[in-house]
PDB file of C-alpha atoms in Angstrom:
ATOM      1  CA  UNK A   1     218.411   1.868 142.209  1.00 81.00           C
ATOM      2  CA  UNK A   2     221.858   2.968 140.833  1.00 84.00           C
ATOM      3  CA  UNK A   3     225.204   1.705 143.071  1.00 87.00           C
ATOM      4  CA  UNK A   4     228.150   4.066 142.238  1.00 87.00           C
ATOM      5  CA  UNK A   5     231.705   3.983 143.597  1.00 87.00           C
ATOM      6  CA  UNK A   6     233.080   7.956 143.446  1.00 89.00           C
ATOM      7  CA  UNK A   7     236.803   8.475 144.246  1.00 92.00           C
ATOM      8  CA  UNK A   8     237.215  11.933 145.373  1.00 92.00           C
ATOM      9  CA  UNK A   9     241.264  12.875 145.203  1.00 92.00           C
ATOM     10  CA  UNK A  10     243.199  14.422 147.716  1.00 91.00           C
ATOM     11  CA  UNK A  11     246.638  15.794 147.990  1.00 86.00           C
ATOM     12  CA  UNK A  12     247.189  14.904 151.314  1.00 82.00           C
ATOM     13  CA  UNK A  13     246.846  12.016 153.161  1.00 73.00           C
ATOM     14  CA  UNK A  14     245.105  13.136 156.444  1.00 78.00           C
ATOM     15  CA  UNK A  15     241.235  12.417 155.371  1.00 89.00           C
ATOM     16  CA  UNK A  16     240.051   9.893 156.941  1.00 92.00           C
ATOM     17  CA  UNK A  17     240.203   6.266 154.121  1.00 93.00           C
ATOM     18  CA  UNK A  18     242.773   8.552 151.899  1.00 94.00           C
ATOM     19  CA  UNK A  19     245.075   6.095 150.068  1.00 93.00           C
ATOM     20  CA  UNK A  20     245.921   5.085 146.635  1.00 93.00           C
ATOM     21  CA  UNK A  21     243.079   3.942 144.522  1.00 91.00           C
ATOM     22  CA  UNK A  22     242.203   4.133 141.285  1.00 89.00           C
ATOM     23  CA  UNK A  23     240.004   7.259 140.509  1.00 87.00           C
ATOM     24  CA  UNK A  24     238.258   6.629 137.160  1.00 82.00           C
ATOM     25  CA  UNK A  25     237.735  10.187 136.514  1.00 83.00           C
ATOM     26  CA  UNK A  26     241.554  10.720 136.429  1.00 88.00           C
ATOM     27  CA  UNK A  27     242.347   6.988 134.649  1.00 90.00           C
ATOM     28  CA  UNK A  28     244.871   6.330 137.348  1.00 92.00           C
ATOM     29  CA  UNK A  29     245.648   5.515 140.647  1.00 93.00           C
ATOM     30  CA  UNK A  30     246.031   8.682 143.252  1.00 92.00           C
ATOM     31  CA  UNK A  31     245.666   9.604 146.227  1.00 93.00           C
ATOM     32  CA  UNK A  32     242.015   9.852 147.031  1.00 94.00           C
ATOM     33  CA  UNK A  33     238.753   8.657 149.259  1.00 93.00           C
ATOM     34  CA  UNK A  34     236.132   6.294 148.078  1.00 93.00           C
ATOM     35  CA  UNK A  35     232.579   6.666 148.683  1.00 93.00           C
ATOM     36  CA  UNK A  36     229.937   3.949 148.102  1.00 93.00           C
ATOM     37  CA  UNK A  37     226.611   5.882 146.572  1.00 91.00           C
ATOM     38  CA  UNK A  38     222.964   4.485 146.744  1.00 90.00           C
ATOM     39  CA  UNK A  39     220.316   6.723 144.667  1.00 89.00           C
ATOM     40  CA  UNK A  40     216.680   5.824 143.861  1.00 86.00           C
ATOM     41  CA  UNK A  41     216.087   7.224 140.279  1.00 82.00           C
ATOM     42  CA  UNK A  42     212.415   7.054 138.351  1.00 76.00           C
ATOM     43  CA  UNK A  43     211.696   9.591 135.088  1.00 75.00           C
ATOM     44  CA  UNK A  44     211.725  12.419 138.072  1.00 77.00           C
ATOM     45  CA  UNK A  45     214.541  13.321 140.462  1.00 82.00           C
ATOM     46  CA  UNK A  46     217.169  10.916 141.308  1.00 86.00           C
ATOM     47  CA  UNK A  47     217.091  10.885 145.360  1.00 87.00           C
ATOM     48  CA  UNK A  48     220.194   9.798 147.279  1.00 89.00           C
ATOM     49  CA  UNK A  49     219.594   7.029 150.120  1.00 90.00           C
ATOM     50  CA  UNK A  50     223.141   6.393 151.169  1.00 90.00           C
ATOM     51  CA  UNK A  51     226.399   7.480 150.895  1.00 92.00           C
ATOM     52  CA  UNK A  52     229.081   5.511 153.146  1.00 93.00           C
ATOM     53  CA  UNK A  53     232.872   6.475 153.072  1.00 93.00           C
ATOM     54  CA  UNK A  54     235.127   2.487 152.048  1.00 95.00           C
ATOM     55  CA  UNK A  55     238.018   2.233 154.460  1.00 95.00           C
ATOM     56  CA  UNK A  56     240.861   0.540 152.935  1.00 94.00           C
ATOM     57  CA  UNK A  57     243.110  -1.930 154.710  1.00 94.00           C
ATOM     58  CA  UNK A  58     245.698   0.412 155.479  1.00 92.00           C
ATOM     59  CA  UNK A  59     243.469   2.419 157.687  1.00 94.00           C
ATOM     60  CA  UNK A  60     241.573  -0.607 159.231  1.00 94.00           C
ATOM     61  CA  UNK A  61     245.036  -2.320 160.024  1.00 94.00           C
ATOM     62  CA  UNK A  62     246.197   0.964 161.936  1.00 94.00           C
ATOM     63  CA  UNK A  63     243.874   0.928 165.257  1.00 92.00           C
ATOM     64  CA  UNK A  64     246.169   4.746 166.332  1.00 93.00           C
ATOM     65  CA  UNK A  65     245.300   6.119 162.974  1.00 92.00           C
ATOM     66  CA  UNK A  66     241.649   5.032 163.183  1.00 93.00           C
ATOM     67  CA  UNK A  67     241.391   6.719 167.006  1.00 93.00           C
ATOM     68  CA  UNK A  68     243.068   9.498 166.074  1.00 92.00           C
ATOM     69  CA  UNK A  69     240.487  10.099 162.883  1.00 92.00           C
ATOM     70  CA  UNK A  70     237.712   9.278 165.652  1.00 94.00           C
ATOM     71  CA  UNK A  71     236.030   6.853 163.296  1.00 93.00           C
ATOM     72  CA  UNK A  72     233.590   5.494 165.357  1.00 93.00           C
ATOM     73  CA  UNK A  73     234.696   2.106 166.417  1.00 91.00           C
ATOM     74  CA  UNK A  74     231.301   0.608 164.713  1.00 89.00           C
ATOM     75  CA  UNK A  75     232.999   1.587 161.562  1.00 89.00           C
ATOM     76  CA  UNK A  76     236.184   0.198 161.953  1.00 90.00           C
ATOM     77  CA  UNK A  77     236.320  -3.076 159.704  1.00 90.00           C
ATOM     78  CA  UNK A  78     237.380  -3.492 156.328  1.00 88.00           C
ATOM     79  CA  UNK A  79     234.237  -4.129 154.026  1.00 93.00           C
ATOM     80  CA  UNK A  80     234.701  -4.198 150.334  1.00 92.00           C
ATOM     81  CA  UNK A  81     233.019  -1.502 148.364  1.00 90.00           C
ATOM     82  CA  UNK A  82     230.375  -4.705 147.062  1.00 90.00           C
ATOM     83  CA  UNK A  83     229.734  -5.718 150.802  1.00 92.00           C
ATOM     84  CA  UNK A  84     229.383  -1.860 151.301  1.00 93.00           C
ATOM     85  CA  UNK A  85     226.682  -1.341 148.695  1.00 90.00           C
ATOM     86  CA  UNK A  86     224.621  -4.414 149.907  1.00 90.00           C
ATOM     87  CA  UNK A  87     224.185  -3.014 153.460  1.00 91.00           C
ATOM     88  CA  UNK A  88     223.291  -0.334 152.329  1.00 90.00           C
ATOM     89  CA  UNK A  89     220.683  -2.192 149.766  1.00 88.00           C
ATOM     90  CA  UNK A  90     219.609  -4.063 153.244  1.00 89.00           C
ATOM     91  CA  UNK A  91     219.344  -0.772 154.693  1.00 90.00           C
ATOM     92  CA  UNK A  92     216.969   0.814 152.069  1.00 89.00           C
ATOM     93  CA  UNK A  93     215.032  -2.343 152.051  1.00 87.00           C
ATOM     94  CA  UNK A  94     214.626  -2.265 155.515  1.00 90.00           C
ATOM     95  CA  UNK A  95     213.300   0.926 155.649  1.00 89.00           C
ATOM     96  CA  UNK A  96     210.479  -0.172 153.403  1.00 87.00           C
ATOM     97  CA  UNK A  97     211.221   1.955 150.329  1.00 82.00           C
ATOM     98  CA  UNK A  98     210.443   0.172 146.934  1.00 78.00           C
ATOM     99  CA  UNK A  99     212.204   0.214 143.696  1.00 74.00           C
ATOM    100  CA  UNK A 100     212.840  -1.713 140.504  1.00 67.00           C
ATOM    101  CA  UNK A 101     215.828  -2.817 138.825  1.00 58.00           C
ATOM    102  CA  UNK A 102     219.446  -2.441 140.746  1.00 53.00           C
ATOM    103  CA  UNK A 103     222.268  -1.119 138.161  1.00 51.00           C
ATOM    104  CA  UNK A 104     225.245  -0.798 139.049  1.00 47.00           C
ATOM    105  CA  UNK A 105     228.139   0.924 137.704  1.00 46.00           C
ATOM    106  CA  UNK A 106     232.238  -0.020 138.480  1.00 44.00           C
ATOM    107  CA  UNK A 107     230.630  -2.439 141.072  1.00 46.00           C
ATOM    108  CA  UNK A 108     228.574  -4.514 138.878  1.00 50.00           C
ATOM    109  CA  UNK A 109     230.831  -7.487 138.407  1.00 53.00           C
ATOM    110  CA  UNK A 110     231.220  -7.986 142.534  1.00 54.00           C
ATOM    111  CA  UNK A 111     227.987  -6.864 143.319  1.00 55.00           C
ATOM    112  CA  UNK A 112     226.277  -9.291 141.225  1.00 54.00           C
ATOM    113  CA  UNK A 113     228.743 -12.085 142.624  1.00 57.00           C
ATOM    114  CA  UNK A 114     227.840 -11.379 145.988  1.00 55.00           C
ATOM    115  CA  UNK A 115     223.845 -10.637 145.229  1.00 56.00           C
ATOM    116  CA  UNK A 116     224.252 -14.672 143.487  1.00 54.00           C
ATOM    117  CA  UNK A 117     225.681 -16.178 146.469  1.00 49.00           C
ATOM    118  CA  UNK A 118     223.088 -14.389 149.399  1.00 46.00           C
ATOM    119  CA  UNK A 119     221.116 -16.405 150.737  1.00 41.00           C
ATOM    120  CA  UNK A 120     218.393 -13.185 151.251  1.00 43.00           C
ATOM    121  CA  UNK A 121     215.802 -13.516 148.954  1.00 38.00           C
ATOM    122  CA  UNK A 122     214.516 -10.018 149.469  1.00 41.00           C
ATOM    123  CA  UNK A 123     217.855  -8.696 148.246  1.00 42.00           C
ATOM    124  CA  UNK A 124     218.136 -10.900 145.854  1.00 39.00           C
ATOM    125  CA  UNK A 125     215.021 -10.334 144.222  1.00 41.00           C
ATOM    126  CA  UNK A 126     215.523  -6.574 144.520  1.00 43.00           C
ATOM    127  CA  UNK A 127     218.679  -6.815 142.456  1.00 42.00           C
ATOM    128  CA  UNK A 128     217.163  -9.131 139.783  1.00 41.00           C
ATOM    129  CA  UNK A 129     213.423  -7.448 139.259  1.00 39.00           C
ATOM    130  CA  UNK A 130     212.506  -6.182 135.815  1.00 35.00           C
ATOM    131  CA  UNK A 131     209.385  -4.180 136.981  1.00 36.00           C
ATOM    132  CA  UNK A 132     209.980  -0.648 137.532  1.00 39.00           C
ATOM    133  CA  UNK A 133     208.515  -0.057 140.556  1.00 42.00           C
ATOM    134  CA  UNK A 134     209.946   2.767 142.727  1.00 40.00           C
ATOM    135  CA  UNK A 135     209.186   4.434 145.895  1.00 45.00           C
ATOM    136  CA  UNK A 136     205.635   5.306 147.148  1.00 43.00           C
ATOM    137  CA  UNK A 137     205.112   9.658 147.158  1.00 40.00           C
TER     138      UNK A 137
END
């Protein structure tokens, strides 16, 4: 399992999450959306499982921009990109799919943190197996 944060830049500021972040692939902060990535990858293809668009606080803190974006009103809290990627682990676990190890790239440091202090062993154990075991064909 491979957890990725991808900043996609923008010029404007009318997508919906657009604010400034840092975007690795330009070394700097800019304008630009953030998108939490979950992809199951053996020796084969890599498949992606989730992809989920991080809201910052400036957009989560403006219910009239939020409406006006018609983000659906599920999706209007502020989750950090860690708390992100482990509902969307939960997610993929849920659904019954099987992997091994859970690397992560920019995230690893909070990811980890969080992973440490959950009380669900199923995650947990997900995040920490050495086996390479991936998804049934």
């Amino acid at each position: 399992m491979i957890i990725d944060d991808t900043a996609l830049p923008k010029k404007r500021r009318h997508s919906v999450g657009v604010a400034p972040q840092y975007a690795s692939a330009l070394g700097k902060t800019a304008n630009c959306q953030s998108l939490v990535s979950v992809t199951l990858a053996s020796c084969e293809v890599p498949v992606m499982v989730g992809l989920r668009l991080f809201l910052p606080e400036t957009w989560t803190d403006d219910p009239e921009r939020m409406a006006r974006a018609r983000v659906p009103k599920d999706q209007q809290t502020t989750l950090t990109k860690p708390e992100i990627a482990i509902e969307e682990i939960d997610r993929v676990i849920a659904s019954g799919a099987r992997f091994g190890c859970a690397t992560t790239l920019s995230t690893l440091t909070a990811v980890t943190k969080a992973l440490g202090s959950s009380s669900r062993s199923s995650l947990t154990e997900a995040a920490y197996c050495t086996t390479s075991e991936y998804p049934s064909r």
